[in-house]
C-alpha positions as semicolon CSV with decimal commas, in nm:
position;residue;x (nm);y (nm);z (nm)
1;X;3,399;-0,764;-0,576
2;X;3,272;-0,913;-0,369
3;X;2,924;-1,066;-0,495
4;X;2,659;-0,916;-0,312
5;X;2,882;-0,574;-0,222
6;X;2,634;-0,355;-0,033
7;X;2,709;-0,273;0,320
8;X;2,549;0,005;0,458
9;X;2,236;0,267;0,259
10;X;2,145;0,592;0,397
11;X;1,841;0,781;0,311
12;X;1,849;1,154;0,373
13;X;1,474;1,322;0,513
14;X;1,357;1,708;0,651
15;X;1,168;1,614;0,894
16;X;1,256;1,268;1,110
17;X;0,975;1,257;1,305
18;X;0,726;1,199;0,974
19;X;1,012;1,026;0,892
20;X;1,027;0,772;1,154
21;X;0,634;0,742;1,180
22;X;0,664;0,569;0,745
23;X;0,961;0,411;0,806
24;X;0,845;0,271;1,120
25;X;0,489;0,175;0,995
26;X;0,551;0,060;0,665
27;X;0,742;-0,196;0,786
28;X;0,664;-0,274;1,158
29;X;0,956;-0,239;1,390
30;X;1,155;-0,007;1,531
31;X;1,363;0,258;1,463
32;X;1,681;0,324;1,730
33;X;1,906;0,656;1,771
34;X;2,269;0,639;1,708
35;X;2,513;0,852;1,831
36;X;2,732;1,075;1,546
37;X;3,033;1,040;1,469
38;X;3,259;1,188;1,709
39;X;3,337;1,563;1,623
40;X;3,065;1,577;1,414
41;X;2,894;1,943;1,404
42;X;2,528;1,951;1,577
43;X;2,229;1,967;1,335
44;X;2,268;1,573;1,281
45;X;2,034;1,318;1,328
46;X;2,034;0,934;1,254
47;X;1,795;0,669;1,323
48;X;1,897;0,292;1,161
49;X;1,727;0,022;1,099
50;X;1,674;-0,366;1,342
51;X;2,042;-0,455;1,221
52;X;2,284;-0,762;1,342
53;X;2,693;-0,758;1,229
54;X;2,614;-1,153;1,250
55;X;2,374;-1,206;0,943
56;X;2,346;-1,141;0,591
57;X;2,240;-0,776;0,418
58;X;2,264;-0,404;0,471
59;X;2,231;-0,265;0,796
60;X;2,115;0,177;0,733
61;X;1,998;0,418;0,927
62;X;1,753;0,788;0,846
63;X;2,015;1,090;0,838
64;X;1,876;1,431;0,883
65;X;2,179;1,695;0,824
66;X;2,141;2,097;0,835
67;X;2,416;2,132;0,537
68;X;2,341;1,792;0,334
69;X;2,533;1,755;0,048
70;X;2,230;1,584;-0,118
71;X;1,838;1,709;-0,028
72;X;1,579;1,456;-0,010
73;X;1,389;1,319;-0,202
74;X;1,631;1,466;-0,497
75;X;1,721;1,112;-0,800
76;X;1,984;0,930;-0,659
77;X;2,035;0,534;-0,551
78;X;1,744;0,351;-0,428
79;X;1,694;0,132;-0,225
80;X;1,545;-0,204;-0,194
81;X;1,355;-0,379;0,121
82;X;1,383;-0,753;0,140
83;X;0,961;-0,873;0,292
84;X;0,817;-1,177;0,264
85;X;0,540;-1,044;0,025
86;X;0,575;-0,662;-0,109
87;X;0,297;-0,677;-0,141
88;X;0,156;-0,591;0,217
89;X;0,426;-0,335;0,322
90;X;0,344;-0,186;-0,013
91;X;-0,053;-0,133;0,167
92;X;0,048;0,007;0,430
93;X;0,252;0,290;0,209
94;X;-0,043;0,573;0,144
95;X;-0,204;0,531;0,522
96;X;0,144;0,594;0,636
97;X;0,146;0,937;0,433
98;X;0,365;0,786;0,115
99;X;0,290;0,725;-0,244
100;X;0,282;0,399;-0,374
101;X;0,480;0,494;-0,722
102;X;0,398;0,127;-0,951
103;X;0,266;-0,115;-0,749
104;X;0,356;-0,463;-0,703
105;X;0,481;-0,572;-1,059
106;X;0,666;-0,973;-1,170
107;X;1,075;-0,926;-1,242
108;X;1,033;-1,318;-1,394
109;X;1,282;-1,611;-1,203
110;X;1,372;-1,247;-0,966
111;X;1,081;-1,207;-0,778
112;X;0,776;-0,939;-0,765
113;X;0,884;-0,553;-0,621
114;X;0,713;-0,211;-0,601
115;X;0,848;0,097;-0,617
116;X;0,717;0,373;-0,348
117;X;0,718;0,663;-0,236
118;X;0,815;0,759;0,128
119;X;0,709;1,101;0,323
120;X;0,993;1,315;0,243
121;X;1,040;1,242;-0,109
122;X;1,234;0,950;-0,157
123;X;1,153;0,648;-0,389
124;X;1,236;0,307;-0,224
125;X;1,187;-0,041;-0,367
126;X;1,007;-0,301;-0,188
127;X;1,143;-0,658;-0,311
128;X;0,989;-1,028;-0,182
129;X;0,973;-1,403;-0,431
130;X;0,636;-1,431;-0,332
């Protein structure tokens, strides 16, 4: 396995507009609609986070799917978003309709992180070196 093996992430949601508002508010970004794969059944909505193929890191999106194999909010993979200071994004979470699960805490030489819950019940991580 190569170092930094994660290349993509998907966060499953039940209410796309509610989830869009949460992520755009917390991360001060614009999510963009993504086309469904050819032959995919209707009822699939996807919004991509800002990304570029020329930079390191993983791209990803929000997904709303009628027959989702894993409902939003259940246990599963924890995605960490890079931040300059994770306390800043943490500070926007409750106003955006989410909850702070574990406020910013130190993780030794690896920086700091916080755990928050989005409007769909998904736990996400915020990571920063300061």
